[in-house]
Amino acid sequence: MTMPALVADRVTLGYDGHVVFTGLTVQIEPGTVTTLIGANGCGKSTLLKAFGRLLAPSSGVVRLEGTPVRQLSARAVARRLAILPQKPLTPAATTVRDLVMRGRHPHQTLLRPWSAEDAAKVAEAIASTGMTELADRDVGSLSGGQLQRAWIALVLAQDAPVILLDEPTTFLDLSHQLEVLRLVRQINARQGSTIVMVLHDLSLAARYSDRLIVLHEGGVLADGAPWDVITPAVLATAFGLEALVMADPASGRPLVVPLEPAPDTAVPAI
Amino acid sequence: MSSPAFAVARRVRVDAWVLLGLALLLAVVGSLTLGSNPVAPGTVLQALLDPSTDTDAVIWGSRVPRTLLGLLVGGCLGVAGALMQGQTGNPLADPGLFGVSSGASLAVVLGAYLLGFNSMTASLFLALGGALVASVLVFGIATLSRDLANPVPLAIAGTAVTALLNAVISFLVLTNASSLEAFRVWVVGSLGGRALDALPPALALALVGLVLAFANARSLNSLTLGTELAQGLGETLWRARLVGLSAITLTTASAVALAGPIGFIGLTAPHAARALVGGNHFRLLPASGLVGAVTLLVCDTVGRVIGGGQAEVPVGVVLATLGGVAFIAIVRRTKLAAL
């Protein structure tokens, strides 16, 4: 059996006394695309931050390819795991190329600031996200979809086998959401990267993920292939949502169709 | 790589450095030749090469040290401003934000009040000490918040300490005439009439500060993407903050000790530099230093020329007037990049 890429082993996670998870165990298999789903505030981003060493568990341990992440330096983790947070800050007066170059930071030192390998990885990241034409544009002038591709290019330039993406499709229109998710699949297929992301759109999550993990009330409610996880019962518990689940005619994956609530539970008409 | 757009971008970059280099050269030549007693460039060159002519007293005794002082102080303030804006993510941040200038001023006033010091040399060492003590105090208070990811506690601690120190200064200078005199001489930033005894220690501190600033450039590039992404890129936040804040303190303290509290350059030089070379701190830090040095030298020279042999106008006053106008022009011409 292969070693899992990431393991959260009986972790307790929270912020300032407010506990989100107690003794949670989640394992991520290498080379897969896994998506964390669940209602707002269920702890998707919290778990992602713990995987990315941005949040220290108060008990339990997070392992990256078998090694506890707290035993690794921030730089050592950054060479093996890249994380794109929900709202990175767009820097002033910076070109796309300059932004993507910053993805190489964990590979550089004061004495070896820039190498041919850095240049090659940056060019590759820019090309594979379709940003070549825009490489010299100021990031402040990009559209939402272009900017998101620039951020993904930065993460790709980091050249880490594990990639964590926190809501990479937020604020994008549908076609740009699809563009980003296709890019994620491409990265996974081409480089065998392990990808863990947080998404809100259940049908898109089902369409582009190998595995879904539904988080609810401090634990894992359902975990598995899209068809095993996206069921009316799970949706009712996790989201309080009455919905039909049918086969998406385009992908064959589950498609969630929300139903209107019964008249007596509906919001009264004004 | 070889797309026309990239070639244009490269040419613009190179031109910015050539422009900065030429501006620096002109500023240095101006500072050496112009003043209450103008000296022709040829004569200056002669005096520089052969220090036995009549003018060498003016050139070597006054103009050369003053020009070097201007380069050092302006450069330090420009770099400190870029560091401060990068560390706090605030485009209005100024190196004085951490109480460095107020700490220096209070030390000078206290020296006059308690110990009767009023020599320029005493002021210089007092200012250096006061600046360092104030910034250590600010960092100490900010560390109590245990949230190094967040620059806000630092800015709040700096603002609070500055207000407190200024209150004490006001109390002292309003109640004690000799304190007021020491403060009055000190508070207007100037390159003239400053004793150079404190130059070696201030220069040493400034050099350490500049080395730390350059060592902080990569971290600043990450920090401007937000603290979470910076950590994801392998940044250790407390280390990045410590190096940056030490660099800010050392460069600002030595500049303030040498020339008094000179405002404006730390705030504006990084904006001009960002418009010229972009937001990458490997280029932004040196460019801010160059812009700061050029600005200070030019304003100092202007102050000497309009003084016309009698009372020269201190560079702090010239900066506030000319610099304000220039800054409005920059704001109008270029869309200032929000950080």
Coordinates of C-alpha atoms in Angstrom, one line a residue:
Chain A
M1 CA 0.0 0.0 0.0
T2 CA 1.3 3.4 -0.9
M3 CA 2.0 6.0 1.8
P4 CA -0.8 8.6 2.1
A5 CA 0.2 12.1 0.9
L6 CA -1.4 13.8 3.9
V7 CA -2.8 12.5 7.1
A8 CA -4.6 14.4 9.8
D9 CA -4.3 11.9 12.7
R10 CA -6.8 12.5 15.5
V11 CA -6.4 16.2 15.3
T12 CA -8.2 18.8 17.4
L13 CA -8.4 22.1 15.6
G14 CA -9.8 25.5 16.5
Y15 CA -9.2 29.2 17.0
D16 CA -8.8 30.9 20.4
G17 CA -10.7 28.4 22.5
H18 CA -13.4 27.8 19.9
V19 CA -13.0 24.1 18.9
V20 CA -14.0 23.1 15.3
F21 CA -12.8 19.5 15.2
T22 CA -12.0 17.1 18.0
G23 CA -10.0 14.0 17.2
L24 CA -10.6 14.2 13.5
T25 CA -8.8 11.7 11.2
V26 CA -8.6 12.2 7.5
Q27 CA -6.3 10.6 5.0
I28 CA -5.5 11.9 1.5
E29 CA -4.2 9.4 -1.1
P30 CA -1.4 10.5 -3.4
G31 CA -2.2 11.5 -7.0
T32 CA -5.8 12.1 -6.4
V33 CA -8.1 15.2 -6.5
T34 CA -10.0 15.4 -3.3
T35 CA -12.6 18.1 -2.5
L36 CA -13.8 19.2 1.0
I37 CA -17.4 20.2 1.0
G38 CA -19.9 21.3 3.6
A39 CA -21.9 24.2 4.9
N40 CA -20.4 27.5 5.7
G41 CA -18.5 27.3 9.0
C42 CA -18.2 23.5 9.0
G43 CA -14.4 23.7 9.0
K44 CA -13.3 23.1 5.4
S45 CA -10.8 25.9 5.4
T46 CA -9.7 25.0 9.0
L47 CA -8.8 21.5 7.9
L48 CA -7.0 22.8 4.8
K49 CA -5.0 25.2 6.9
A50 CA -4.0 22.4 9.3
F51 CA -2.9 20.3 6.3
G52 CA -0.8 23.3 5.0
R53 CA 0.9 23.9 8.4
L54 CA -0.8 27.3 8.7
L55 CA -2.7 26.1 11.8
A56 CA -1.2 24.0 14.6
P57 CA -3.5 21.3 16.0
S58 CA -3.9 21.5 19.8
S59 CA -3.7 17.7 19.8
G60 CA -3.0 15.1 17.2
V61 CA -0.6 15.3 14.3
V62 CA -0.6 16.2 10.6
R63 CA 1.7 14.1 8.5
L64 CA 3.1 15.1 5.1
E65 CA 4.3 11.9 3.3
G66 CA 4.7 10.3 6.6
T67 CA 6.6 13.1 8.4
P68 CA 4.9 15.2 11.0
V69 CA 4.7 18.7 9.5
R70 CA 5.6 20.4 12.8
Q71 CA 9.0 18.6 12.6
L72 CA 9.7 20.2 9.2
S73 CA 10.7 23.8 8.7
A74 CA 8.3 26.1 6.9
R75 CA 10.6 26.1 3.9
A76 CA 10.9 22.3 3.8
V77 CA 7.1 22.0 3.9
A78 CA 6.8 24.7 1.2
R79 CA 9.0 22.6 -1.2
R80 CA 6.6 19.7 -0.8
L81 CA 3.3 21.3 -0.3
A82 CA 1.8 24.5 -1.9
I83 CA -1.2 26.2 -0.5
L84 CA -3.3 28.9 -2.2
P85 CA -5.4 30.7 0.5
Q86 CA -8.9 32.0 -0.1
K87 CA -7.9 35.7 -0.3
P88 CA -4.3 36.3 -1.2
L89 CA -3.4 40.0 -1.4
T90 CA -2.6 41.3 -5.0
P91 CA 0.7 43.1 -4.8
A92 CA 1.2 46.6 -6.2
A93 CA 3.0 47.3 -9.4
T94 CA 3.8 43.7 -10.1
T95 CA 3.8 41.8 -13.4
V96 CA 2.3 38.3 -13.7
R97 CA 5.9 37.0 -14.3
D98 CA 7.1 38.7 -11.2
L99 CA 4.2 37.2 -9.2
V100 CA 4.8 33.7 -10.5
M101 CA 8.6 34.0 -9.8
R102 CA 7.7 34.4 -6.1
G103 CA 6.5 30.8 -6.1
R104 CA 10.2 29.9 -6.3
H105 CA 11.0 31.4 -2.9
P106 CA 11.2 28.1 -1.0
H107 CA 13.8 26.9 -3.4
Q108 CA 16.0 29.9 -3.2
T109 CA 18.6 31.1 -0.7
L110 CA 20.4 34.4 -0.2
L111 CA 23.5 33.0 -1.8
R112 CA 21.6 31.3 -4.7
P113 CA 18.9 33.7 -5.5
W114 CA 17.9 32.6 -9.0
S115 CA 18.8 29.5 -11.0
A116 CA 18.1 28.2 -14.5
E117 CA 15.8 25.7 -12.9
D118 CA 13.8 28.6 -11.4
A119 CA 13.5 30.2 -14.8
A120 CA 12.4 27.0 -16.4
K121 CA 9.7 26.2 -13.7
V122 CA 8.3 29.8 -14.0
A123 CA 8.1 29.6 -17.8
E124 CA 6.4 26.2 -17.5
A125 CA 3.9 27.4 -14.9
I126 CA 3.0 30.5 -17.0
A127 CA 2.6 28.4 -20.2
S128 CA 0.5 25.6 -18.6
T129 CA -1.9 28.1 -17.1
G130 CA -2.2 29.9 -20.5
M131 CA -0.7 33.1 -19.1
T132 CA 2.1 33.5 -21.7
E133 CA 0.4 36.4 -23.5
L134 CA -0.3 38.1 -20.2
A135 CA 3.1 37.5 -18.5
D136 CA 4.1 41.2 -18.6
R137 CA 0.8 42.6 -17.6
D138 CA 0.4 44.2 -14.2
V139 CA -1.6 41.8 -11.9
G140 CA -3.8 44.8 -10.9
S141 CA -5.1 45.0 -14.4
L142 CA -6.2 41.4 -14.8
S143 CA -9.8 40.2 -14.8
G144 CA -10.9 37.8 -12.0
G145 CA -10.4 34.7 -14.1
Q146 CA -7.0 35.8 -15.3
L147 CA -5.9 36.7 -11.8
Q148 CA -7.0 33.3 -10.5
R149 CA -4.9 31.6 -13.2
A150 CA -1.9 33.8 -12.2
W151 CA -2.3 32.6 -8.6
I152 CA -2.5 29.0 -9.7
A153 CA 0.7 29.6 -11.9
L154 CA 2.4 30.8 -8.7
V155 CA 1.4 27.7 -6.9
L156 CA 2.6 25.5 -9.8
A157 CA 6.0 27.3 -9.9
Q158 CA 6.4 26.2 -6.3
D159 CA 6.7 22.7 -7.9
A160 CA 5.3 20.9 -4.8
P161 CA 3.8 17.4 -5.2
V162 CA 0.9 18.3 -3.0
I163 CA -1.3 21.3 -3.8
L164 CA -4.1 22.8 -1.5
L165 CA -6.6 25.2 -3.0
D166 CA -9.0 27.1 -0.8
E167 CA -12.1 28.0 -2.9
P168 CA -10.2 28.5 -6.2
T169 CA -13.4 29.3 -8.1
T170 CA -15.0 31.9 -5.8
F171 CA -15.9 35.2 -7.5
L172 CA -15.6 33.6 -11.0
D173 CA -18.3 33.2 -13.5
L174 CA -19.3 29.7 -14.6
S175 CA -17.1 29.4 -17.6
H176 CA -14.1 30.6 -15.6
Q177 CA -14.9 28.2 -12.8
L178 CA -14.9 25.4 -15.3
E179 CA -11.6 26.7 -16.8
V180 CA -9.9 26.7 -13.3
L181 CA -11.2 23.2 -12.5
R182 CA -10.1 21.8 -15.9
L183 CA -6.7 23.3 -15.2
V184 CA -6.7 21.5 -11.8
R185 CA -7.5 18.2 -13.5
Q186 CA -4.8 18.8 -16.1
I187 CA -2.2 19.5 -13.4
N188 CA -3.3 16.3 -11.6
A189 CA -3.1 14.2 -14.8
R190 CA 0.2 15.7 -16.1
Q191 CA 2.2 15.8 -13.0
G192 CA 0.5 13.3 -10.8
S193 CA 0.0 16.0 -8.2
T194 CA -2.1 15.4 -5.1
I195 CA -4.8 18.1 -5.0
V196 CA -7.0 18.9 -2.1
M197 CA -9.5 21.8 -2.6
V198 CA -12.5 23.4 -1.0
L199 CA -15.4 24.1 -3.3
H200 CA -19.0 25.3 -2.7
D201 CA -20.6 24.1 -6.0
L202 CA -21.6 20.5 -5.3
S203 CA -22.2 19.5 -8.9
L204 CA -18.8 20.9 -10.0
A205 CA -17.1 19.3 -7.0
A206 CA -18.7 15.9 -8.1
R207 CA -17.7 16.5 -11.7
Y208 CA -14.0 17.3 -11.2
S209 CA -13.0 15.3 -8.0
D210 CA -12.0 11.7 -7.5
R211 CA -13.2 11.8 -4.0
L212 CA -15.4 14.1 -1.8
I213 CA -15.3 14.6 1.9
V214 CA -18.4 16.1 3.5
L215 CA -17.6 17.9 6.8
H216 CA -20.4 18.4 9.3
E217 CA -20.6 19.4 13.0
G218 CA -16.9 18.7 13.7
G219 CA -16.6 15.4 11.9
V220 CA -16.7 13.6 8.5
L221 CA -20.3 13.0 7.5
A222 CA -19.5 11.2 4.3
D223 CA -16.4 10.3 2.4
G224 CA -15.9 8.6 -0.9
A225 CA -16.5 8.7 -4.7
P226 CA -19.0 11.3 -5.8
W227 CA -21.8 8.8 -6.4
D228 CA -21.4 7.4 -2.8
V229 CA -21.3 10.8 -1.2
I230 CA -23.8 13.0 -3.0
T231 CA -27.1 11.5 -1.9
P232 CA -30.3 13.2 -0.8
A233 CA -29.8 12.0 2.8
V234 CA -26.3 13.5 3.0
L235 CA -27.4 16.8 1.4
A236 CA -30.3 17.0 3.9
T237 CA -28.0 16.5 6.9
A238 CA -25.1 18.6 5.7
F239 CA -26.9 21.5 4.2
G240 CA -30.5 21.1 5.4
L241 CA -31.3 21.0 1.7
E242 CA -34.0 19.0 0.0
A243 CA -32.6 18.0 -3.4
L244 CA -32.8 15.6 -6.2
V245 CA -29.6 13.8 -7.3
M246 CA -29.5 12.8 -10.9
A247 CA -26.8 11.8 -13.4
D248 CA -25.3 14.8 -15.2
P249 CA -26.0 14.1 -18.9
A250 CA -22.6 15.6 -19.8
S251 CA -20.3 13.9 -17.3
G252 CA -22.3 11.0 -15.8
R253 CA -21.4 12.4 -12.4
P254 CA -24.1 13.3 -9.8
L255 CA -25.9 16.5 -10.4
V256 CA -27.6 18.3 -7.5
V257 CA -31.0 19.8 -8.2
P258 CA -32.3 21.7 -5.2
L259 CA -36.1 21.4 -4.5
E260 CA -38.4 24.2 -3.3
P261 CA -39.3 23.7 0.4
A262 CA -42.8 22.4 1.1
P263 CA -45.3 25.3 1.4
D264 CA -45.7 25.2 5.2
T265 CA -41.9 25.6 5.7
A266 CA -41.5 28.2 3.0
V267 CA -40.7 31.8 3.8
P268 CA -44.0 33.5 4.1
A269 CA -44.9 35.7 1.1
I270 CA -44.9 39.3 1.9
Chain B
M1 CA 10.4 35.7 -23.3
S2 CA 11.2 37.4 -26.5
S3 CA 7.7 38.9 -27.1
P4 CA 7.8 42.5 -28.0
A5 CA 5.9 43.4 -24.8
F6 CA 8.6 41.9 -22.7
A7 CA 11.3 43.7 -24.6
V8 CA 9.5 47.0 -23.9
A9 CA 9.2 46.2 -20.3
R10 CA 12.9 45.4 -20.1
R11 CA 13.8 48.6 -21.8
V12 CA 11.6 50.6 -19.5
R13 CA 13.3 49.0 -16.5
V14 CA 16.8 49.7 -17.7
D15 CA 15.8 53.3 -18.5
A16 CA 14.6 53.7 -14.9
W17 CA 18.0 52.8 -13.5
V18 CA 19.8 55.0 -16.0
L19 CA 17.5 57.8 -15.0
L20 CA 18.1 57.3 -11.3
G21 CA 21.9 57.1 -11.9
L22 CA 21.9 60.3 -13.9
A23 CA 19.7 62.1 -11.3
L24 CA 22.0 61.0 -8.6
L25 CA 25.1 62.2 -10.5
L26 CA 23.4 65.6 -11.1
A27 CA 22.3 65.9 -7.5
V28 CA 25.9 65.2 -6.3
V29 CA 27.4 67.7 -8.7
G30 CA 24.8 70.3 -7.7
S31 CA 25.4 69.7 -4.0
L32 CA 29.2 70.0 -4.5
T33 CA 29.1 73.2 -6.7
L34 CA 26.0 75.2 -5.7
G35 CA 25.4 77.0 -2.5
S36 CA 25.8 80.3 -0.8
N37 CA 29.2 80.5 -2.6
P38 CA 28.9 78.8 -6.0
V39 CA 32.0 77.0 -7.2
A40 CA 32.5 76.1 -10.9
P41 CA 32.5 72.3 -11.5
G42 CA 36.0 72.5 -12.9
T43 CA 37.3 74.1 -9.7
V44 CA 35.5 71.5 -7.6
L45 CA 37.1 68.8 -9.6
Q46 CA 40.5 70.4 -9.1
A47 CA 40.0 70.8 -5.4
L48 CA 38.8 67.1 -5.1
L49 CA 41.9 65.9 -7.0
D50 CA 44.4 68.2 -5.5
P51 CA 43.5 69.4 -2.0
S52 CA 45.9 72.3 -1.8
T53 CA 43.9 75.0 -3.7
D54 CA 42.1 77.8 -1.9
T55 CA 38.7 76.2 -2.4
D56 CA 39.6 73.0 -0.7
A57 CA 38.5 74.3 2.7
V58 CA 35.0 74.8 1.3
I59 CA 34.9 71.6 -0.8
W60 CA 36.6 69.2 1.6
G61 CA 35.6 70.9 4.8
S62 CA 32.0 71.5 4.1
R63 CA 30.6 70.4 0.7
V64 CA 31.9 66.8 0.6
P65 CA 30.9 65.8 4.1
R66 CA 27.5 67.5 3.6
T67 CA 27.0 65.6 0.3
L68 CA 27.9 62.3 1.8
L69 CA 25.6 63.0 4.8
G70 CA 22.8 63.8 2.4
L71 CA 23.4 60.5 0.4
L72 CA 23.4 58.5 3.6
V73 CA 20.4 60.1 5.3
G74 CA 18.3 60.3 2.2
G75 CA 19.2 56.7 1.2
C76 CA 18.4 55.4 4.7
L77 CA 15.1 57.2 4.8
G78 CA 14.0 56.0 1.4
V79 CA 14.9 52.3 2.2
A80 CA 13.3 52.5 5.6
G81 CA 10.1 53.9 4.0
A82 CA 9.9 51.0 1.5
L83 CA 10.6 48.5 4.3
M84 CA 7.9 50.0 6.5
Q85 CA 5.3 50.1 3.7
G86 CA 6.1 46.5 2.8
Q87 CA 6.0 45.3 6.4
T88 CA 2.8 47.0 7.3
G89 CA 1.1 46.7 3.9
N90 CA 0.1 50.3 4.4
P91 CA 0.9 52.8 1.6
L92 CA 0.8 55.7 4.1
A93 CA 3.3 54.1 6.5
D94 CA 6.3 56.2 7.2
P95 CA 9.5 55.2 9.0
G96 CA 8.5 57.5 11.9
L97 CA 5.6 55.2 12.6
F98 CA 7.4 53.2 15.3
G99 CA 8.2 56.2 17.5
V100 CA 11.8 56.5 16.2
S101 CA 11.7 60.2 15.6
S102 CA 9.8 61.0 18.8
G103 CA 12.1 58.9 20.8
A104 CA 15.1 60.7 19.3
S105 CA 13.5 64.1 20.0
L106 CA 12.6 63.3 23.6
A107 CA 16.1 62.1 24.3
V108 CA 17.5 65.4 23.0
V109 CA 15.0 67.4 25.1
L110 CA 15.6 65.3 28.2
G111 CA 19.4 65.7 27.8
A112 CA 18.9 69.5 27.8
Y113 CA 16.4 69.5 30.6
L114 CA 18.1 67.0 33.0
L115 CA 21.7 67.3 32.2
G116 CA 22.0 70.7 30.6
F117 CA 23.4 69.2 27.3
N118 CA 23.0 71.5 24.4
S119 CA 25.9 70.7 22.1
M120 CA 25.2 69.3 18.7
T121 CA 27.5 66.2 19.4
A122 CA 25.6 65.4 22.6
S123 CA 22.3 65.7 20.7
L124 CA 23.5 63.2 18.1
F125 CA 24.3 60.5 20.5
L126 CA 21.2 61.2 22.6
A127 CA 19.1 61.0 19.5
L128 CA 20.6 57.7 18.4
G129 CA 20.0 56.2 21.9
G130 CA 16.4 57.6 22.1
A131 CA 15.5 56.3 18.7
L132 CA 16.7 52.8 19.5
V133 CA 15.0 52.8 23.0
A134 CA 11.7 54.0 21.5
S135 CA 11.5 51.3 18.8
V136 CA 12.5 48.5 21.2
L137 CA 9.6 49.8 23.4
V138 CA 7.2 49.7 20.5
F139 CA 8.2 46.2 19.5
G140 CA 8.0 45.0 23.1
I141 CA 4.4 46.3 23.4
A142 CA 3.4 44.9 20.0
T143 CA 4.8 41.4 20.9
L144 CA 2.4 41.3 23.9
S145 CA -0.4 40.8 21.4
R146 CA 1.3 37.5 20.3
D147 CA 0.0 38.0 16.8
L148 CA 3.0 38.5 14.6
A149 CA 1.1 37.7 11.5
N150 CA -0.7 41.0 11.9
P151 CA 1.0 44.3 11.4
V152 CA -1.8 46.3 13.1
P153 CA -0.7 45.8 16.7
L154 CA 2.7 47.2 15.7
A155 CA 1.2 50.3 14.1
I156 CA -1.1 50.9 17.1
A157 CA 1.8 50.5 19.5
G158 CA 3.9 52.8 17.4
T159 CA 1.1 55.4 17.2
A160 CA 0.4 55.2 21.0
V161 CA 4.1 55.5 22.0
T162 CA 4.6 58.4 19.5
A163 CA 1.7 60.3 21.0
L164 CA 2.9 59.6 24.6
L165 CA 6.5 60.8 23.8
N166 CA 5.2 63.9 22.0
A167 CA 3.1 64.7 25.0
V168 CA 6.1 64.5 27.3
I169 CA 8.2 66.6 24.8
S170 CA 5.4 69.3 24.7
F171 CA 5.3 69.4 28.5
L172 CA 9.1 69.8 28.8
V173 CA 9.6 72.4 26.1
L174 CA 6.6 74.5 27.2
T175 CA 7.8 74.6 30.8
N176 CA 11.6 74.9 30.3
A177 CA 13.4 77.5 28.1
S178 CA 16.7 75.6 27.6
S179 CA 14.7 72.4 26.6
L180 CA 12.8 74.6 24.1
E181 CA 16.1 75.9 22.6
A182 CA 17.6 72.4 22.3
F183 CA 14.4 71.1 20.7
R184 CA 14.1 74.1 18.4
V185 CA 17.5 73.6 16.9
W186 CA 17.0 69.9 16.7
V187 CA 13.5 69.5 15.4
V188 CA 14.0 71.1 12.0
G189 CA 15.7 68.5 9.9
S190 CA 18.9 69.8 8.4
L191 CA 22.2 68.7 6.9
G192 CA 24.0 71.9 7.8
G193 CA 25.6 72.7 11.1
R194 CA 25.5 69.2 12.2
A195 CA 28.6 67.9 14.1
L196 CA 30.0 64.9 12.4
D197 CA 31.3 63.2 15.6
A198 CA 28.4 60.8 15.5
L199 CA 29.0 59.9 11.8
P200 CA 31.1 56.7 12.4
P201 CA 28.7 55.0 14.8
A202 CA 25.6 56.2 12.8
L203 CA 27.3 55.0 9.6
A204 CA 28.0 51.6 11.0
L205 CA 24.4 51.2 12.2
A206 CA 23.1 52.4 8.9
L207 CA 25.2 49.8 7.0
V208 CA 24.0 47.0 9.2
G209 CA 20.5 48.2 8.6
L210 CA 20.9 48.3 4.9
V211 CA 22.3 44.8 4.8
L212 CA 19.4 43.6 6.9
A213 CA 17.0 45.4 4.5
F214 CA 18.4 43.6 1.5
A215 CA 18.2 40.3 3.4
N216 CA 14.5 41.1 4.0
A217 CA 13.7 41.7 0.3
R218 CA 12.6 38.1 -0.5
S219 CA 10.4 38.0 2.7
L220 CA 8.8 41.3 1.8
N221 CA 7.9 40.0 -1.6
S222 CA 6.1 37.1 0.1
L223 CA 4.5 39.2 2.8
T224 CA 2.9 41.5 0.2
L225 CA 0.9 38.4 -0.9
G226 CA -0.7 38.2 2.5
T227 CA 0.6 36.4 5.6
E228 CA -1.0 33.0 4.8
L229 CA 0.4 32.7 1.3
A230 CA 3.8 34.0 2.7
Q231 CA 3.8 31.2 5.2
G232 CA 2.8 28.8 2.5
L233 CA 5.9 29.9 0.6
G234 CA 8.0 28.9 3.5
E235 CA 8.3 32.3 5.3
T236 CA 8.8 32.2 9.1
L237 CA 6.8 35.2 10.1
W238 CA 8.5 36.2 13.3
R239 CA 11.9 36.0 11.6
A240 CA 10.8 38.1 8.6
R241 CA 9.3 40.7 11.0
L242 CA 12.4 40.8 13.2
V243 CA 14.8 41.3 10.3
G244 CA 12.6 43.9 8.7
L245 CA 11.9 45.9 11.9
S246 CA 15.5 45.8 12.9
A247 CA 16.5 47.2 9.5
I248 CA 13.8 49.9 9.8
T249 CA 15.0 50.9 13.3
L250 CA 18.7 51.0 12.4
T251 CA 18.4 53.0 9.2
T252 CA 15.8 55.4 10.6
A253 CA 17.7 55.9 13.9
S254 CA 20.9 56.7 12.2
A255 CA 19.3 59.1 9.7
V256 CA 17.4 60.9 12.5
A257 CA 20.5 61.1 14.7
L258 CA 22.5 62.6 11.8
A259 CA 20.0 65.1 10.4
G260 CA 17.0 65.4 12.8
P261 CA 13.5 64.2 12.1
I262 CA 13.2 64.6 8.3
G263 CA 9.7 63.6 7.3
F264 CA 8.3 63.1 3.8
I265 CA 11.1 61.2 2.1
G266 CA 10.3 57.9 3.9
L267 CA 6.6 58.3 2.8
T268 CA 7.1 59.4 -0.8
A269 CA 10.4 58.0 -2.1
P270 CA 9.0 54.4 -2.2
H271 CA 6.0 55.6 -4.2
A272 CA 8.2 57.3 -6.8
A273 CA 10.4 54.2 -6.8
R274 CA 7.5 51.8 -7.3
A275 CA 6.3 53.8 -10.2
L276 CA 9.8 53.6 -11.8
V277 CA 10.9 50.0 -11.1
G278 CA 7.8 48.1 -9.9
G279 CA 6.9 46.4 -6.7
N280 CA 9.6 43.7 -6.5
H281 CA 11.5 44.6 -3.3
F282 CA 14.8 43.4 -4.8
R283 CA 14.5 46.5 -7.1
L284 CA 12.2 48.6 -5.0
L285 CA 14.5 48.9 -2.0
P286 CA 17.6 50.1 -3.9
A287 CA 15.5 52.4 -6.0
S288 CA 13.8 53.9 -3.0
G289 CA 17.2 54.5 -1.5
L290 CA 18.3 56.3 -4.7
V291 CA 15.2 58.4 -4.9
G292 CA 15.5 59.3 -1.2
A293 CA 19.2 60.3 -1.6
V294 CA 18.5 62.4 -4.8
T295 CA 15.5 64.1 -3.2
L296 CA 17.4 65.1 0.0
L297 CA 20.4 66.3 -1.9
V298 CA 18.4 68.4 -4.3
C299 CA 16.3 69.9 -1.5
D300 CA 19.3 70.7 0.6
T301 CA 21.0 72.4 -2.4
V302 CA 17.9 74.4 -3.1
G303 CA 17.8 75.5 0.6
R304 CA 21.4 76.7 0.4
V305 CA 20.9 78.5 -2.9
I306 CA 17.8 80.4 -1.8
G307 CA 19.4 81.2 1.5
G308 CA 22.0 83.2 -0.6
G309 CA 24.8 83.3 2.0
Q310 CA 22.7 84.5 4.9
A311 CA 20.4 82.1 6.7
E312 CA 20.1 79.0 4.6
V313 CA 16.6 77.3 4.5
P314 CA 16.8 74.0 6.4
V315 CA 16.2 70.9 4.2
G316 CA 13.2 69.9 6.3
V317 CA 11.4 73.1 5.3
V318 CA 12.4 72.8 1.6
L319 CA 11.2 69.2 1.5
A320 CA 7.9 70.0 3.0
T321 CA 7.3 72.7 0.5
L322 CA 8.8 71.4 -2.8
G323 CA 8.2 67.8 -1.9
G324 CA 4.5 68.4 -1.3
V325 CA 4.1 70.0 -4.7
A326 CA 6.1 67.3 -6.4
F327 CA 4.1 64.6 -4.7
I328 CA 0.8 66.1 -5.9
A329 CA 2.3 66.1 -9.4
I330 CA 3.1 62.4 -9.1
V331 CA -0.3 61.5 -7.7
R332 CA -1.9 63.4 -10.7
R333 CA 0.3 61.8 -13.3
T334 CA 0.4 58.2 -12.2
K335 CA -2.3 56.1 -10.6
L336 CA -0.6 55.4 -7.3
A337 CA -0.6 51.7 -6.7
A338 CA -2.5 50.7 -3.6
L339 CA -0.5 48.1 -1.7

